[in-house]
PDB file of C-alpha atoms in Angstrom:
ATOM      1  CA  MET A   1      24.513  11.762  -1.282  1.00 84.00           C
ATOM      2  CA  ALA A   2      20.814  11.006  -1.599  1.00 94.00           C
ATOM      3  CA  THR A   3      19.297   8.369   0.654  1.00 98.00           C
ATOM      4  CA  ARG A   4      18.374   5.226  -1.270  1.00 98.00           C
ATOM      5  CA  ILE A   5      15.054   3.475  -0.767  1.00 98.00           C
ATOM      6  CA  GLY A   6      14.491   0.006  -2.183  1.00 98.00           C
ATOM      7  CA  VAL A   7      11.019  -1.017  -3.289  1.00 98.00           C
ATOM      8  CA  LEU A   8       9.646  -4.473  -4.089  1.00 98.00           C
ATOM      9  CA  VAL A   9       6.657  -4.542  -6.441  1.00 96.00           C
ATOM     10  CA  PRO A  10       4.598  -7.303  -8.086  1.00 93.00           C
ATOM     11  CA  ALA A  11       5.885  -8.077 -11.562  1.00 90.00           C
ATOM     12  CA  GLY A  12       2.914  -6.641 -13.438  1.00 90.00           C
ATOM     13  CA  ASN A  13       2.286  -3.548 -11.298  1.00 94.00           C
ATOM     14  CA  PRO A  14       2.666  -0.399 -13.466  1.00 95.00           C
ATOM     15  CA  THR A  15       1.463   2.026 -10.785  1.00 97.00           C
ATOM     16  CA  VAL A  16       3.850   2.036  -7.823  1.00 97.00           C
ATOM     17  CA  GLU A  17       6.920   3.338  -9.632  1.00 97.00           C
ATOM     18  CA  PRO A  18       5.414   6.460 -11.249  1.00 98.00           C
ATOM     19  CA  GLU A  19       3.429   7.312  -8.123  1.00 98.00           C
ATOM     20  CA  LEU A  20       6.397   7.020  -5.760  1.00 98.00           C
ATOM     21  CA  TYR A  21       8.627   8.968  -8.168  1.00 98.00           C
ATOM     22  CA  ARG A  22       5.926  11.647  -8.240  1.00 98.00           C
ATOM     23  CA  MET A  23       5.638  11.903  -4.453  1.00 98.00           C
ATOM     24  CA  ALA A  24       9.193  11.297  -3.265  1.00 98.00           C
ATOM     25  CA  PRO A  25      11.257  14.239  -1.969  1.00 97.00           C
ATOM     26  CA  ALA A  26      14.395  15.233  -3.847  1.00 96.00           C
ATOM     27  CA  SER A  27      16.550  14.019  -0.950  1.00 96.00           C
ATOM     28  CA  VAL A  28      15.947  10.335  -1.809  1.00 98.00           C
ATOM     29  CA  THR A  29      16.339   8.045  -4.787  1.00 98.00           C
ATOM     30  CA  LEU A  30      14.088   5.051  -5.422  1.00 98.00           C
ATOM     31  CA  HIS A  31      15.265   1.656  -6.624  1.00 98.00           C
ATOM     32  CA  PHE A  32      12.829  -1.072  -7.683  1.00 98.00           C
ATOM     33  CA  ALA A  33      12.828  -4.829  -8.051  1.00 97.00           C
ATOM     34  CA  ARG A  34       9.987  -7.008  -9.284  1.00 95.00           C
ATOM     35  CA  LEU A  35       8.574 -10.109  -7.635  1.00 94.00           C
ATOM     36  CA  ASP A  36       7.477 -13.044  -9.762  1.00 88.00           C
ATOM     37  CA  GLY A  37       3.848 -14.079  -9.311  1.00 74.00           C
ATOM     38  CA  GLY A  38       4.108 -17.250 -11.343  1.00 67.00           C
ATOM     39  CA  GLU A  39       1.434 -18.220 -13.824  1.00 61.00           C
ATOM     40  CA  GLY A  40      -1.689 -16.196 -14.562  1.00 60.00           C
ATOM     41  CA  THR A  41      -2.467 -12.689 -15.774  1.00 59.00           C
ATOM     42  CA  PRO A  42      -0.999  -9.992 -13.483  1.00 61.00           C
ATOM     43  CA  GLY A  43      -3.720  -7.805 -12.012  1.00 52.00           C
ATOM     44  CA  ALA A  44      -6.599 -10.069 -13.049  1.00 56.00           C
ATOM     45  CA  PRO A  45      -9.062 -11.131 -10.315  1.00 61.00           C
ATOM     46  CA  VAL A  46      -9.043 -14.747 -11.512  1.00 59.00           C
ATOM     47  CA  GLY A  47      -6.391 -16.664  -9.612  1.00 56.00           C
ATOM     48  CA  MET A  48      -5.272 -13.649  -7.570  1.00 64.00           C
ATOM     49  CA  GLU A  49      -5.492 -15.414  -4.221  1.00 62.00           C
ATOM     50  CA  GLN A  50      -3.204 -18.171  -5.504  1.00 63.00           C
ATOM     51  CA  ARG A  51      -0.656 -15.706  -6.897  1.00 67.00           C
ATOM     52  CA  LEU A  52      -0.288 -13.645  -3.742  1.00 74.00           C
ATOM     53  CA  LEU A  53       1.907 -15.906  -1.647  1.00 77.00           C
ATOM     54  CA  VAL A  54       3.855 -17.034  -4.732  1.00 83.00           C
ATOM     55  CA  TYR A  55       5.360 -13.547  -4.837  1.00 87.00           C
ATOM     56  CA  LEU A  56       7.143 -14.253  -1.561  1.00 91.00           C
ATOM     57  CA  ASP A  57       8.837 -17.309  -3.047  1.00 92.00           C
ATOM     58  CA  SER A  58      10.939 -15.003  -5.241  1.00 93.00           C
ATOM     59  CA  LEU A  59      12.335 -12.954  -2.342  1.00 95.00           C
ATOM     60  CA  PRO A  60      15.618 -14.928  -2.060  1.00 96.00           C
ATOM     61  CA  ALA A  61      16.369 -14.326  -5.742  1.00 94.00           C
ATOM     62  CA  VAL A  62      15.207 -10.718  -5.953  1.00 95.00           C
ATOM     63  CA  LEU A  63      16.234  -9.068  -2.682  1.00 96.00           C
ATOM     64  CA  PRO A  64      20.015  -9.542  -3.063  1.00 94.00           C
ATOM     65  CA  THR A  65      19.889  -7.655  -6.370  1.00 93.00           C
ATOM     66  CA  LEU A  66      18.155  -4.784  -4.604  1.00 96.00           C
ATOM     67  CA  ALA A  67      20.570  -4.967  -1.684  1.00 96.00           C
ATOM     68  CA  ALA A  68      23.426  -4.336  -4.139  1.00 96.00           C
ATOM     69  CA  VAL A  69      22.491  -0.637  -4.308  1.00 97.00           C
ATOM     70  CA  GLN A  70      22.817  -0.440  -0.495  1.00 97.00           C
ATOM     71  CA  PRO A  71      19.406   1.005   0.344  1.00 98.00           C
ATOM     72  CA  ALA A  72      18.680   2.420   3.779  1.00 98.00           C
ATOM     73  CA  VAL A  73      15.373   0.534   3.825  1.00 98.00           C
ATOM     74  CA  VAL A  74      13.445  -1.866   1.610  1.00 98.00           C
ATOM     75  CA  VAL A  75       9.647  -1.700   1.433  1.00 98.00           C
ATOM     76  CA  LEU A  76       7.314  -4.373   0.079  1.00 98.00           C
ATOM     77  CA  ALA A  77       4.789  -2.227  -1.812  1.00 97.00           C
ATOM     78  CA  HIS A  78       2.066  -4.843  -1.968  1.00 95.00           C
ATOM     79  CA  THR A  79      -0.772  -4.762   0.552  1.00 94.00           C
ATOM     80  CA  SER A  80      -2.821  -7.804  -0.420  1.00 91.00           C
ATOM     81  CA  VAL A  81       0.088 -10.195   0.081  1.00 93.00           C
ATOM     82  CA  SER A  82      -0.041  -9.210   3.760  1.00 95.00           C
ATOM     83  CA  TYR A  83      -3.758  -9.974   3.832  1.00 93.00           C
ATOM     84  CA  ALA A  84      -3.150 -13.443   2.415  1.00 91.00           C
ATOM     85  CA  LEU A  85      -0.246 -14.088   4.774  1.00 93.00           C
ATOM     86  CA  GLY A  86      -2.122 -12.882   7.845  1.00 95.00           C
ATOM     87  CA  TYR A  87      -1.377 -10.265  10.476  1.00 97.00           C
ATOM     88  CA  ALA A  88       0.172 -12.677  12.970  1.00 97.00           C
ATOM     89  CA  GLN A  89       2.543 -14.173  10.394  1.00 96.00           C
ATOM     90  CA  GLU A  90       3.790 -10.878   8.980  1.00 97.00           C
ATOM     91  CA  PRO A  91       6.556 -10.156  11.539  1.00 97.00           C
ATOM     92  CA  ALA A  92       8.407 -13.261  10.338  1.00 97.00           C
ATOM     93  CA  LEU A  93       8.224 -11.907   6.779  1.00 97.00           C
ATOM     94  CA  VAL A  94       9.706  -8.603   7.921  1.00 98.00           C
ATOM     95  CA  VAL A  95      12.589 -10.439   9.638  1.00 98.00           C
ATOM     96  CA  ARG A  96      13.188 -12.478   6.487  1.00 97.00           C
ATOM     97  CA  MET A  97      13.235  -9.373   4.302  1.00 97.00           C
ATOM     98  CA  THR A  98      15.633  -7.611   6.656  1.00 98.00           C
ATOM     99  CA  LYS A  99      18.084 -10.529   6.605  1.00 97.00           C
ATOM    100  CA  LEU A 100      17.998 -10.852   2.819  1.00 96.00           C
ATOM    101  CA  ALA A 101      18.292  -7.110   2.200  1.00 97.00           C
ATOM    102  CA  GLY A 102      20.892  -6.335   4.850  1.00 97.00           C
ATOM    103  CA  CYS A 103      18.848  -3.317   5.937  1.00 98.00           C
ATOM    104  CA  PRO A 104      15.472  -2.710   7.609  1.00 98.00           C
ATOM    105  CA  GLY A 105      12.561  -4.281   5.753  1.00 98.00           C
ATOM    106  CA  ILE A 106       8.990  -2.997   5.994  1.00 98.00           C
ATOM    107  CA  THR A 107       5.685  -3.849   4.368  1.00 98.00           C
ATOM    108  CA  ALA A 108       3.105  -1.445   2.989  1.00 98.00           C
ATOM    109  CA  SER A 109       0.482  -2.886   5.317  1.00 98.00           C
ATOM    110  CA  ARG A 110       2.568  -2.333   8.461  1.00 98.00           C
ATOM    111  CA  ALA A 111       3.364   1.135   7.110  1.00 98.00           C
ATOM    112  CA  ILE A 112      -0.363   1.837   6.896  1.00 98.00           C
ATOM    113  CA  LEU A 113      -0.793   0.682  10.478  1.00 98.00           C
ATOM    114  CA  ALA A 114       2.048   2.973  11.598  1.00 98.00           C
ATOM    115  CA  ALA A 115       0.463   5.836   9.646  1.00 98.00           C
ATOM    116  CA  PHE A 116      -2.859   5.437  11.423  1.00 98.00           C
ATOM    117  CA  ALA A 117      -1.076   5.382  14.776  1.00 98.00           C
ATOM    118  CA  GLN A 118       0.666   8.620  13.806  1.00 97.00           C
ATOM    119  CA  LEU A 119      -2.654  10.173  12.770  1.00 98.00           C
ATOM    120  CA  GLY A 120      -4.451   8.946  15.887  1.00 98.00           C
ATOM    121  CA  VAL A 121      -6.920   6.911  13.830  1.00 98.00           C
ATOM    122  CA  ARG A 122      -8.652   3.684  14.884  1.00 98.00           C
ATOM    123  CA  ARG A 123     -11.928   3.634  12.919  1.00 98.00           C
ATOM    124  CA  ILE A 124     -11.500   3.351   9.155  1.00 98.00           C
ATOM    125  CA  ALA A 125     -13.472   2.947   5.952  1.00 97.00           C
ATOM    126  CA  LEU A 126     -11.732   0.452   3.663  1.00 96.00           C
ATOM    127  CA  ALA A 127     -11.892   0.744  -0.135  1.00 96.00           C
ATOM    128  CA  THR A 128     -10.292  -1.936  -2.318  1.00 94.00           C
ATOM    129  CA  PRO A 129     -10.117  -3.012  -5.975  1.00 92.00           C
ATOM    130  CA  TYR A 130      -9.930  -6.679  -5.021  1.00 87.00           C
ATOM    131  CA  SER A 131     -12.158  -9.710  -5.346  1.00 85.00           C
ATOM    132  CA  GLU A 132     -14.690 -10.347  -2.604  1.00 86.00           C
ATOM    133  CA  ALA A 133     -12.436 -12.998  -1.076  1.00 86.00           C
ATOM    134  CA  ILE A 134      -9.405 -10.685  -0.827  1.00 88.00           C
ATOM    135  CA  GLU A 135     -11.553  -7.797   0.395  1.00 87.00           C
ATOM    136  CA  THR A 136     -12.695 -10.052   3.228  1.00 89.00           C
ATOM    137  CA  LEU A 137      -9.091 -11.013   4.010  1.00 91.00           C
ATOM    138  CA  GLY A 138      -8.196  -7.315   4.090  1.00 91.00           C
ATOM    139  CA  ALA A 139     -10.967  -6.437   6.512  1.00 91.00           C
ATOM    140  CA  GLY A 140      -9.871  -9.338   8.700  1.00 94.00           C
ATOM    141  CA  TYR A 141      -6.242  -8.189   8.627  1.00 96.00           C
ATOM    142  CA  TRP A 142      -7.102  -4.694   9.869  1.00 97.00           C
ATOM    143  CA  LYS A 143      -9.401  -6.016  12.553  1.00 96.00           C
ATOM    144  CA  ALA A 144      -6.607  -8.312  13.754  1.00 97.00           C
ATOM    145  CA  ALA A 145      -4.339  -5.261  13.798  1.00 97.00           C
ATOM    146  CA  GLY A 146      -6.721  -3.536  16.208  1.00 97.00           C
ATOM    147  CA  LEU A 147      -8.519  -1.214  13.807  1.00 98.00           C
ATOM    148  CA  ASP A 148     -12.279  -0.887  13.615  1.00 98.00           C
ATOM    149  CA  VAL A 149     -13.368  -1.303   9.988  1.00 96.00           C
ATOM    150  CA  VAL A 150     -16.677   0.569  10.085  1.00 97.00           C
ATOM    151  CA  ALA A 151     -17.284   0.021   6.365  1.00 94.00           C
ATOM    152  CA  HIS A 152     -15.601  -1.731   3.467  1.00 91.00           C
ATOM    153  CA  ARG A 153     -16.391  -1.734  -0.215  1.00 93.00           C
ATOM    154  CA  ARG A 154     -14.735  -3.103  -3.310  1.00 92.00           C
ATOM    155  CA  LEU A 155     -14.585  -1.545  -6.738  1.00 93.00           C
ATOM    156  CA  GLU A 156     -17.185  -3.182  -8.957  1.00 92.00           C
ATOM    157  CA  GLY A 157     -16.524  -4.414 -12.474  1.00 92.00           C
ATOM    158  CA  VAL A 158     -12.745  -4.790 -12.202  1.00 91.00           C
ATOM    159  CA  THR A 159     -11.347  -6.938 -15.009  1.00 90.00           C
ATOM    160  CA  ASN A 160      -7.735  -5.984 -14.226  1.00 90.00           C
ATOM    161  CA  ILE A 161      -6.574  -3.761 -11.365  1.00 88.00           C
ATOM    162  CA  TYR A 162      -3.756  -2.395 -13.491  1.00 92.00           C
ATOM    163  CA  ASP A 163      -6.222  -0.992 -16.041  1.00 94.00           C
ATOM    164  CA  GLU A 164      -8.124   1.062 -13.467  1.00 95.00           C
ATOM    165  CA  THR A 165      -8.168   4.873 -13.270  1.00 96.00           C
ATOM    166  CA  GLU A 166      -7.946   7.626 -10.687  1.00 97.00           C
ATOM    167  CA  ALA A 167     -11.498   8.626 -11.562  1.00 97.00           C
ATOM    168  CA  ARG A 168     -12.798   5.210 -10.535  1.00 96.00           C
ATOM    169  CA  ALA A 169     -10.690   5.258  -7.374  1.00 97.00           C
ATOM    170  CA  TYR A 170     -12.102   8.682  -6.504  1.00 97.00           C
ATOM    171  CA  GLU A 171     -15.707   7.526  -6.909  1.00 97.00           C
ATOM    172  CA  LEU A 172     -14.984   4.468  -4.774  1.00 96.00           C
ATOM    173  CA  GLY A 173     -13.504   6.654  -2.056  1.00 96.00           C
ATOM    174  CA  ARG A 174     -16.473   9.010  -2.072  1.00 96.00           C
ATOM    175  CA  SER A 175     -18.966   6.146  -1.968  1.00 95.00           C
ATOM    176  CA  ILE A 176     -17.493   4.413   1.078  1.00 94.00           C
ATOM    177  CA  ASP A 177     -17.086   7.404   3.391  1.00 92.00           C
ATOM    178  CA  MET A 178     -19.286   7.647   6.463  1.00 93.00           C
ATOM    179  CA  ARG A 179     -19.327   9.841   9.534  1.00 94.00           C
ATOM    180  CA  GLU A 180     -18.141   7.067  11.871  1.00 97.00           C
ATOM    181  CA  ALA A 181     -14.899   6.620   9.900  1.00 98.00           C
ATOM    182  CA  GLU A 182     -11.986   8.708  11.161  1.00 98.00           C
ATOM    183  CA  ALA A 183     -10.022   8.059   7.959  1.00 98.00           C
ATOM    184  CA  LEU A 184     -10.315   6.479   4.536  1.00 98.00           C
ATOM    185  CA  LEU A 185      -7.933   3.717   3.483  1.00 98.00           C
ATOM    186  CA  ILE A 186      -7.663   2.997  -0.228  1.00 97.00           C
ATOM    187  CA  SER A 187      -5.840  -0.322  -0.325  1.00 96.00           C
ATOM    188  CA  GLY A 188      -4.198  -1.771  -3.404  1.00 93.00           C
ATOM    189  CA  THR A 189      -0.910  -0.378  -4.703  1.00 95.00           C
ATOM    190  CA  GLY A 190      -1.932  -1.220  -8.266  1.00 93.00           C
ATOM    191  CA  LEU A 191      -4.775   1.299  -8.094  1.00 96.00           C
ATOM    192  CA  PRO A 192      -3.705   4.819  -9.205  1.00 97.00           C
ATOM    193  CA  THR A 193      -4.491   7.361  -6.489  1.00 98.00           C
ATOM    194  CA  ALA A 194      -1.742  10.019  -6.278  1.00 98.00           C
ATOM    195  CA  GLY A 195      -3.793  12.632  -8.112  1.00 98.00           C
ATOM    196  CA  ILE A 196      -6.949  12.262  -6.011  1.00 98.00           C
ATOM    197  CA  ILE A 197      -5.727  11.938  -2.418  1.00 98.00           C
ATOM    198  CA  GLN A 198      -5.617  15.645  -1.622  1.00 98.00           C
ATOM    199  CA  ARG A 199      -8.955  16.244  -3.339  1.00 98.00           C
ATOM    200  CA  LEU A 200     -10.620  13.499  -1.320  1.00 98.00           C
ATOM    201  CA  GLU A 201      -9.129  14.801   1.914  1.00 98.00           C
ATOM    202  CA  ASN A 202     -10.352  18.312   1.187  1.00 97.00           C
ATOM    203  CA  GLU A 203     -13.862  17.077   0.402  1.00 97.00           C
ATOM    204  CA  LEU A 204     -14.184  14.503   3.185  1.00 97.00           C
ATOM    205  CA  GLY A 205     -12.423  16.521   5.868  1.00 97.00           C
ATOM    206  CA  LYS A 206     -10.453  13.522   7.128  1.00 98.00           C
ATOM    207  CA  PRO A 207      -7.175  11.724   6.345  1.00 98.00           C
ATOM    208  CA  VAL A 208      -6.965   9.611   3.210  1.00 98.00           C
ATOM    209  CA  VAL A 209      -4.200   6.998   3.281  1.00 98.00           C
ATOM    210  CA  THR A 210      -3.115   4.672   0.477  1.00 98.00           C
ATOM    211  CA  GLY A 211      -0.569   1.895   0.300  1.00 97.00           C
ATOM    212  CA  GLN A 212       1.675   4.196  -1.722  1.00 98.00           C
ATOM    213  CA  THR A 213       1.569   7.190   0.633  1.00 98.00           C
ATOM    214  CA  ALA A 214       2.026   5.059   3.734  1.00 98.00           C
ATOM    215  CA  ALA A 215       4.872   3.037   2.224  1.00 98.00           C
ATOM    216  CA  LEU A 216       6.750   6.186   1.252  1.00 98.00           C
ATOM    217  CA  TRP A 217       6.066   7.947   4.553  1.00 98.00           C
ATOM    218  CA  HIS A 218       7.210   5.010   6.659  1.00 98.00           C
ATOM    219  CA  ALA A 219      10.250   4.317   4.475  1.00 98.00           C
ATOM    220  CA  LEU A 220      11.353   7.926   4.917  1.00 98.00           C
ATOM    221  CA  ARG A 221      10.981   7.649   8.678  1.00 98.00           C
ATOM    222  CA  VAL A 222      12.889   4.359   8.898  1.00 98.00           C
ATOM    223  CA  ALA A 223      15.629   5.785   6.665  1.00 98.00           C
ATOM    224  CA  GLY A 224      15.925   8.842   8.910  1.00 97.00           C
ATOM    225  CA  VAL A 225      14.829  11.301   6.214  1.00 98.00           C
ATOM    226  CA  ASP A 226      13.056  14.351   7.635  1.00 95.00           C
ATOM    227  CA  ALA A 227      11.043  15.523   4.653  1.00 95.00           C
ATOM    228  CA  ARG A 228       7.529  16.854   4.167  1.00 95.00           C
ATOM    229  CA  VAL A 229       5.722  16.460   0.880  1.00 97.00           C
ATOM    230  CA  SER A 230       2.654  18.539   0.110  1.00 97.00           C
ATOM    231  CA  GLY A 231      -0.207  17.765  -2.237  1.00 98.00           C
ATOM    232  CA  TYR A 232      -0.747  14.100  -1.333  1.00 98.00           C
ATOM    233  CA  GLY A 233      -2.551  14.246   1.990  1.00 98.00           C
ATOM    234  CA  ARG A 234      -1.747  15.212   5.539  1.00 97.00           C
ATOM    235  CA  LEU A 235       0.314  12.070   6.248  1.00 98.00           C
ATOM    236  CA  LEU A 236       3.139  13.054   3.895  1.00 98.00           C
ATOM    237  CA  ALA A 237       2.661  16.766   4.613  1.00 97.00           C
ATOM    238  CA  GLY A 238       3.568  15.983   8.215  1.00 89.00           C
TER     239      GLY A 238
END
């Protein structure tokens, strides 16, 4: 029987599901549930900071429905909610998720941190599609986690994250790289990146990690699935 992985995504996010389906090994199945962000336009910069923590309010209603499929692990595929919550407060969220799901809970942001530990990376360049305020929260989160953010840049002209393209994500990744960075982090699970990760790695000569690749990689490890996936960067290739 295939190992089941549960995934929590923001209600309006159209990116996580197709990207994880694309990258996941055949030995697992993926099962999704959507978190309610309340009022406002999903993916729009206006009001995003206010929506972030609202997503967590829907955990008690949503997680039991996901737990019904008996996943081996549940991952919160939403990085910016961790930035808004704060690094020091995130362990309590993980405990809460684990209790509600009846299985280990992980967040995409902690998965990214585990990925960098695995890769031996401490100095990163951070690329985001967020507002300036959330970009600043993100840089602060990684610094609190012990990483050295040597550069960070946000994607200009975003009217809705969920309308963005791989081409724009690629250009952002290229523009932020610098010699001091040991790896590139493209944060924001709403930003499509699966088709450009390997290309960026080949061109930059260093690891490229996204919320999607790290979430999948860490979920596989927590679930005890020994699988290597090629074509999406050295993290998943193992």
